[in-house]
Amino acid sequence: MKLTLKQRLDISRFLRGEAPGDDPITLNQRRIFILPTRRGLGFALLIVLLMLIAFVYGNNLAYFLAFLLAGVFFVTILHTYNALAGLTVGAGQPANAFAGTAAGFVFYLQNPTWQTRYGIHIKLSDGLMLDLPAKQTQTVTLYTPASQRGWLVCGTVTLSACFPLGLFRAWSPLRFDRKLLVYPQPAAYAPPLPQAQQDNGTQFRSRLQGSDEFYGARPYQLGDPLRHIHWKTFAKGRQLQTKQYAGSSDANQLWLDYAVTPGSNREQRLSLLCRWLIDAEHSGLRYGLRLPGQEFAPDRGRKHYLSCLKALALF
């Protein structure tokens, strides 16, 4: 895509990169920018001082040293540019995350040349340094905080290099059309799963907490009865878990209903519903989800689980 002169001189292009896209990007002279580092500016000042000394005292040796350092200075520009030139950068499909954690975006770097690239720094929110061997492709995962539920758009990923002498920094800001879904943050402490409901609409004390047939186990929560703690798994060094019981009838349906979920605001309710979803799914229970304007019939399995989480994230 050709850029107009106005687009080329847009300051945001030097900081955020060009418009995002899906295709891999090959770094060339249009996408690589280069400026002297603090060390490079000091090096240039040294050359100027040597030139002044040579001019004032007519010292040929000082002239020779000044021109030699100036040659190194300008040749370094080309080598620093070549540290990035020709690399191909692409973005993989990221995995969804929960709020309050770090979301990972996947990128791959391909070096199609016979030249090993040293000291490549790639940064999103965090960054890492790597060397890219000749004719090799390397995959990296960069993490960024997932503070709020909903869609999280991939920001600007910046590749930079100061090879070989650190006198110049070449960088290339890139943007990819990638986003991931951030689910609500699960409540750290939650009451036991809510009461189940029979097909006739009456409420009864959930058999998940009763003493019927053993159904499964879920992570221990504060307030669970001691008689229901799964001591055998705890003795094996595993996480403390609580036994759950259920009858054999499929007529008993566990509904997770936003309208009756305790909480002083929307985020607290969604956080509690998210915790219950995780516990119900890990225990292999059939559960349904009711949100204002949405309803998911009782079911179990990963597809049902992800559909419910997505509804919570976008509610």
Coordinates of N, CA and C in Angstrom, one line a residue, residues 30-142:
R30 N 10.6 1.5 4.5 CA 9.4 2.3 4.8 C 9.0 2.1 6.3
R31 N 9.3 1.0 6.8 CA 8.8 0.7 8.2 C 9.9 0.8 9.2
I32 N 11.2 0.9 8.8 CA 12.3 1.0 9.8 C 12.7 2.4 10.0
F33 N 12.8 2.9 11.2 CA 13.3 4.2 11.5 C 14.5 4.1 12.4
I34 N 15.4 5.1 12.3 CA 16.7 5.0 13.0 C 17.1 6.4 13.5
L35 N 17.6 6.4 14.7 CA 18.1 7.7 15.3 C 19.3 7.3 16.2
P36 N 20.2 8.3 16.4 CA 21.3 8.1 17.3 C 20.8 7.9 18.8
T37 N 21.5 7.0 19.5 CA 21.3 6.8 20.9 C 22.1 7.9 21.7
R38 N 21.9 7.9 23.0 CA 22.7 8.8 23.8 C 24.2 8.5 23.6
R39 N 24.6 7.3 23.5 CA 26.0 6.9 23.3 C 26.4 7.4 21.9
G40 N 25.5 7.3 20.9 CA 25.8 7.8 19.6 C 26.0 9.3 19.5
L41 N 25.2 10.1 20.3 CA 25.4 11.5 20.3 C 26.7 11.9 21.0
G42 N 27.1 11.1 22.1 CA 28.4 11.4 22.7 C 29.5 11.1 21.8
F43 N 29.4 10.0 21.0 CA 30.4 9.7 20.0 C 30.5 10.7 18.9
A44 N 29.4 11.3 18.5 CA 29.4 12.4 17.5 C 30.1 13.6 18.1
L45 N 29.8 13.9 19.3 CA 30.5 15.1 20.0 C 32.0 14.9 20.1
L46 N 32.4 13.7 20.3 CA 33.8 13.4 20.4 C 34.5 13.6 19.0
I47 N 33.8 13.2 18.0 CA 34.4 13.5 16.6 C 34.5 15.0 16.4
V48 N 33.5 15.8 16.7 CA 33.5 17.2 16.6 C 34.7 17.8 17.3
L49 N 34.9 17.4 18.6 CA 36.0 17.9 19.4 C 37.4 17.5 18.8
L50 N 37.5 16.3 18.2 CA 38.7 15.9 17.6 C 39.0 16.8 16.3
M51 N 37.9 17.1 15.6 CA 38.1 18.0 14.4 C 38.5 19.4 14.8
L52 N 38.0 19.9 15.9 CA 38.4 21.2 16.3 C 39.8 21.2 16.8
I53 N 40.2 20.2 17.5 CA 41.6 20.1 18.0 C 42.6 20.0 16.8
A54 N 42.2 19.2 15.8 CA 43.0 19.0 14.6 C 43.1 20.3 13.8
F55 N 42.0 21.1 13.7 CA 42.0 22.4 13.0 C 42.9 23.4 13.7
V56 N 42.7 23.5 15.1 CA 43.4 24.5 15.8 C 44.9 24.3 15.8
Y57 N 45.3 23.0 16.1 CA 46.7 22.7 16.2 C 47.4 22.2 14.9
G58 N 46.6 22.0 13.9 CA 47.1 21.5 12.6 C 47.7 20.1 12.8
N59 N 47.1 19.3 13.6 CA 47.6 17.9 13.9 C 47.0 16.9 12.9
N60 N 47.9 16.4 12.1 CA 47.4 15.4 11.1 C 46.9 14.1 11.7
L61 N 47.5 13.7 12.8 CA 47.1 12.5 13.5 C 45.7 12.7 14.1
A62 N 45.4 13.8 14.6 CA 44.1 14.1 15.1 C 43.1 14.1 14.0
Y63 N 43.5 14.6 12.8 CA 42.6 14.5 11.6 C 42.3 13.1 11.3
F64 N 43.4 12.3 11.3 CA 43.2 10.9 10.9 C 42.2 10.2 11.9
L65 N 42.4 10.4 13.2 CA 41.6 9.8 14.2 C 40.1 10.2 14.0
A66 N 39.9 11.5 13.8 CA 38.5 12.1 13.6 C 37.8 11.5 12.4
F67 N 38.6 11.4 11.3 CA 37.9 10.8 10.1 C 37.7 9.3 10.3
L68 N 38.6 8.6 11.0 CA 38.4 7.2 11.2 C 37.1 6.9 12.0
L69 N 37.0 7.7 13.1 CA 35.8 7.6 13.9 C 34.5 8.0 13.2
A70 N 34.6 9.0 12.4 CA 33.5 9.4 11.6 C 33.1 8.3 10.6
G71 N 34.0 7.6 10.0 CA 33.7 6.5 9.1 C 33.0 5.4 9.9
V72 N 33.5 5.1 11.1 CA 32.8 4.0 11.9 C 31.4 4.5 12.2
F73 N 31.2 5.8 12.5 CA 29.9 6.3 12.9 C 28.9 6.1 11.8
F74 N 29.3 6.4 10.6 CA 28.4 6.3 9.4 C 28.2 4.9 9.0
V75 N 29.2 4.1 9.0 CA 29.0 2.7 8.6 C 28.1 2.0 9.6
T76 N 28.1 2.4 10.9 CA 27.3 1.7 11.9 C 25.8 1.9 11.5
I77 N 25.5 3.1 10.9 CA 24.1 3.3 10.5 C 23.6 2.1 9.6
L78 N 24.4 1.7 8.7 CA 24.0 0.7 7.7 C 23.8 -0.7 8.5
H79 N 24.8 -1.0 9.3 CA 24.7 -2.2 10.1 C 23.5 -2.3 11.0
T80 N 23.2 -1.2 11.6 CA 22.0 -1.2 12.6 C 20.7 -1.3 11.8
Y81 N 20.7 -0.7 10.6 CA 19.5 -0.9 9.8 C 19.4 -2.3 9.3
N82 N 20.5 -2.9 8.9 CA 20.4 -4.3 8.5 C 20.1 -5.3 9.5
A83 N 20.2 -4.9 10.8 CA 19.8 -5.8 11.9 C 18.3 -6.1 11.8
L84 N 17.5 -5.2 11.3 CA 16.0 -5.5 11.2 C 15.6 -5.7 9.7
A85 N 16.3 -5.1 8.8 CA 15.8 -5.2 7.4 C 15.6 -6.6 6.9
G86 N 14.5 -6.9 6.3 CA 14.2 -8.2 5.7 C 13.5 -9.2 6.6
L87 N 13.4 -8.9 7.9 CA 12.7 -9.7 8.8 C 11.2 -9.7 8.5
T88 N 10.5 -10.9 8.7 CA 9.1 -11.0 8.5 C 8.5 -11.2 9.8
V89 N 7.5 -10.4 10.2 CA 6.8 -10.5 11.5 C 5.3 -10.8 11.2
G90 N 4.8 -11.8 11.9 CA 3.4 -12.1 11.8 C 2.8 -12.4 13.2
A91 N 1.5 -12.4 13.3 CA 0.8 -12.6 14.6 C -0.1 -13.8 14.5
G92 N 0.0 -14.6 15.6 CA -0.8 -15.8 15.7 C -2.2 -15.5 16.4
Q93 N -2.9 -16.5 16.6 CA -4.2 -16.4 17.2 C -4.1 -16.4 18.7
P94 N -4.4 -15.4 19.5 CA -4.2 -15.4 20.9 C -5.3 -16.2 21.6
A95 N -5.0 -16.6 22.9 CA -5.9 -17.3 23.7 C -6.6 -16.3 24.6
N96 N -7.9 -16.6 24.9 CA -8.7 -15.7 25.8 C -8.1 -15.8 27.2
A97 N -8.5 -14.8 28.0 CA -7.9 -14.7 29.4 C -9.0 -14.2 30.3
F98 N -8.7 -14.3 31.6 CA -9.6 -13.8 32.7 C -9.1 -12.4 33.1
A99 N -10.0 -11.5 33.5 CA -9.6 -10.2 34.0 C -8.7 -10.4 35.2
G100 N -7.8 -9.5 35.4 CA -6.8 -9.6 36.5 C -5.6 -10.4 36.2
T101 N -5.5 -11.0 35.0 CA -4.4 -11.8 34.7 C -3.6 -11.1 33.5
A102 N -2.6 -11.8 33.0 CA -1.9 -11.2 31.8 C -2.3 -12.0 30.6
A103 N -2.7 -11.2 29.6 CA -3.2 -11.8 28.3 C -2.0 -11.9 27.4
G104 N -1.8 -13.1 26.7 CA -0.7 -13.3 25.8 C -1.1 -13.2 24.4
F105 N -0.3 -12.4 23.6 CA -0.4 -12.3 22.2 C 0.8 -13.0 21.6
V106 N 0.6 -13.8 20.6 CA 1.6 -14.7 19.9 C 2.1 -14.0 18.7
F107 N 3.4 -14.0 18.5 CA 4.0 -13.4 17.3 C 5.1 -14.4 16.8
Y108 N 5.4 -14.4 15.5 CA 6.5 -15.2 15.0 C 7.4 -14.3 14.2
L109 N 8.7 -14.5 14.3 CA 9.7 -13.7 13.6 C 10.4 -14.7 12.7
Q110 N 10.5 -14.3 11.4 CA 11.2 -15.1 10.4 C 12.4 -14.4 9.8
N111 N 13.5 -15.1 9.8 CA 14.7 -14.5 9.2 C 15.0 -15.3 7.9
P112 N 14.7 -14.7 6.8 CA 14.8 -15.4 5.5 C 16.2 -15.4 4.9
T113 N 17.1 -14.6 5.6 CA 18.5 -14.4 5.0 C 19.5 -15.4 5.7
W114 N 20.7 -15.4 5.2 CA 21.8 -16.2 5.8 C 22.5 -15.4 6.9
Q115 N 22.0 -14.2 7.3 CA 22.7 -13.4 8.3 C 22.0 -13.6 9.6
T116 N 22.7 -13.9 10.6 CA 22.2 -14.1 12.0 C 21.9 -12.7 12.5
R117 N 20.7 -12.5 13.1 CA 20.3 -11.2 13.7 C 20.5 -11.2 15.2
Y118 N 21.3 -10.3 15.7 CA 21.7 -10.3 17.1 C 21.0 -9.1 17.8
G119 N 20.6 -9.4 19.1 CA 20.1 -8.4 19.9 C 18.8 -7.7 19.4
I120 N 17.9 -8.6 19.0 CA 16.6 -8.1 18.5 C 15.7 -8.0 19.8
H121 N 15.2 -6.8 20.0 CA 14.3 -6.5 21.2 C 12.8 -6.4 20.6
I122 N 11.9 -7.2 21.1 CA 10.5 -7.1 20.7 C 9.7 -6.8 22.0
K123 N 8.8 -5.8 21.8 CA 8.1 -5.3 23.0 C 6.6 -5.0 22.7
L124 N 5.8 -5.4 23.6 CA 4.4 -5.0 23.6 C 4.1 -4.2 24.9
S125 N 3.7 -4.8 26.0 CA 3.7 -4.2 27.3 C 5.0 -4.6 28.0
D126 N 5.3 -5.9 27.9 CA 6.6 -6.3 28.3 C 7.5 -6.6 27.1
G127 N 8.7 -6.9 27.3 CA 9.6 -7.2 26.1 C 10.6 -8.2 26.4
L128 N 11.2 -8.7 25.4 CA 12.3 -9.7 25.5 C 13.3 -9.5 24.4
M129 N 14.5 -10.0 24.7 CA 15.7 -9.9 23.8 C 15.9 -11.3 23.2
L130 N 16.3 -11.3 21.9 CA 16.5 -12.6 21.3 C 17.5 -12.4 20.1
D131 N 18.2 -13.5 19.8 CA 19.0 -13.6 18.6 C 18.3 -14.5 17.7
L132 N 18.2 -14.2 16.4 CA 17.5 -14.9 15.4 C 18.5 -15.5 14.4
P133 N 18.7 -16.8 14.5 CA 19.6 -17.5 13.6 C 19.2 -17.4 12.1
A134 N 20.1 -17.6 11.2 CA 19.8 -17.5 9.8 C 18.8 -18.6 9.4
K135 N 17.9 -18.2 8.5 CA 16.9 -19.2 7.9 C 16.1 -19.8 9.0
Q136 N 15.8 -19.1 10.1 CA 15.0 -19.7 11.2 C 13.8 -18.8 11.5
T137 N 12.8 -19.5 12.1 CA 11.6 -18.8 12.5 C 11.4 -19.0 14.0
Q138 N 11.1 -18.0 14.7 CA 11.0 -18.1 16.2 C 9.6 -17.5 16.6
T139 N 9.0 -18.2 17.5 CA 7.7 -17.8 18.0 C 7.8 -17.3 19.4
V140 N 7.2 -16.1 19.7 CA 7.3 -15.5 21.0 C 5.9 -15.1 21.5
T141 N 5.7 -15.1 22.8 CA 4.4 -14.7 23.4 C 4.7 -13.5 24.3
L142 N 4.0 -12.4 24.0 CA 4.2 -11.2 24.8 C 2.9 -10.9 25.5

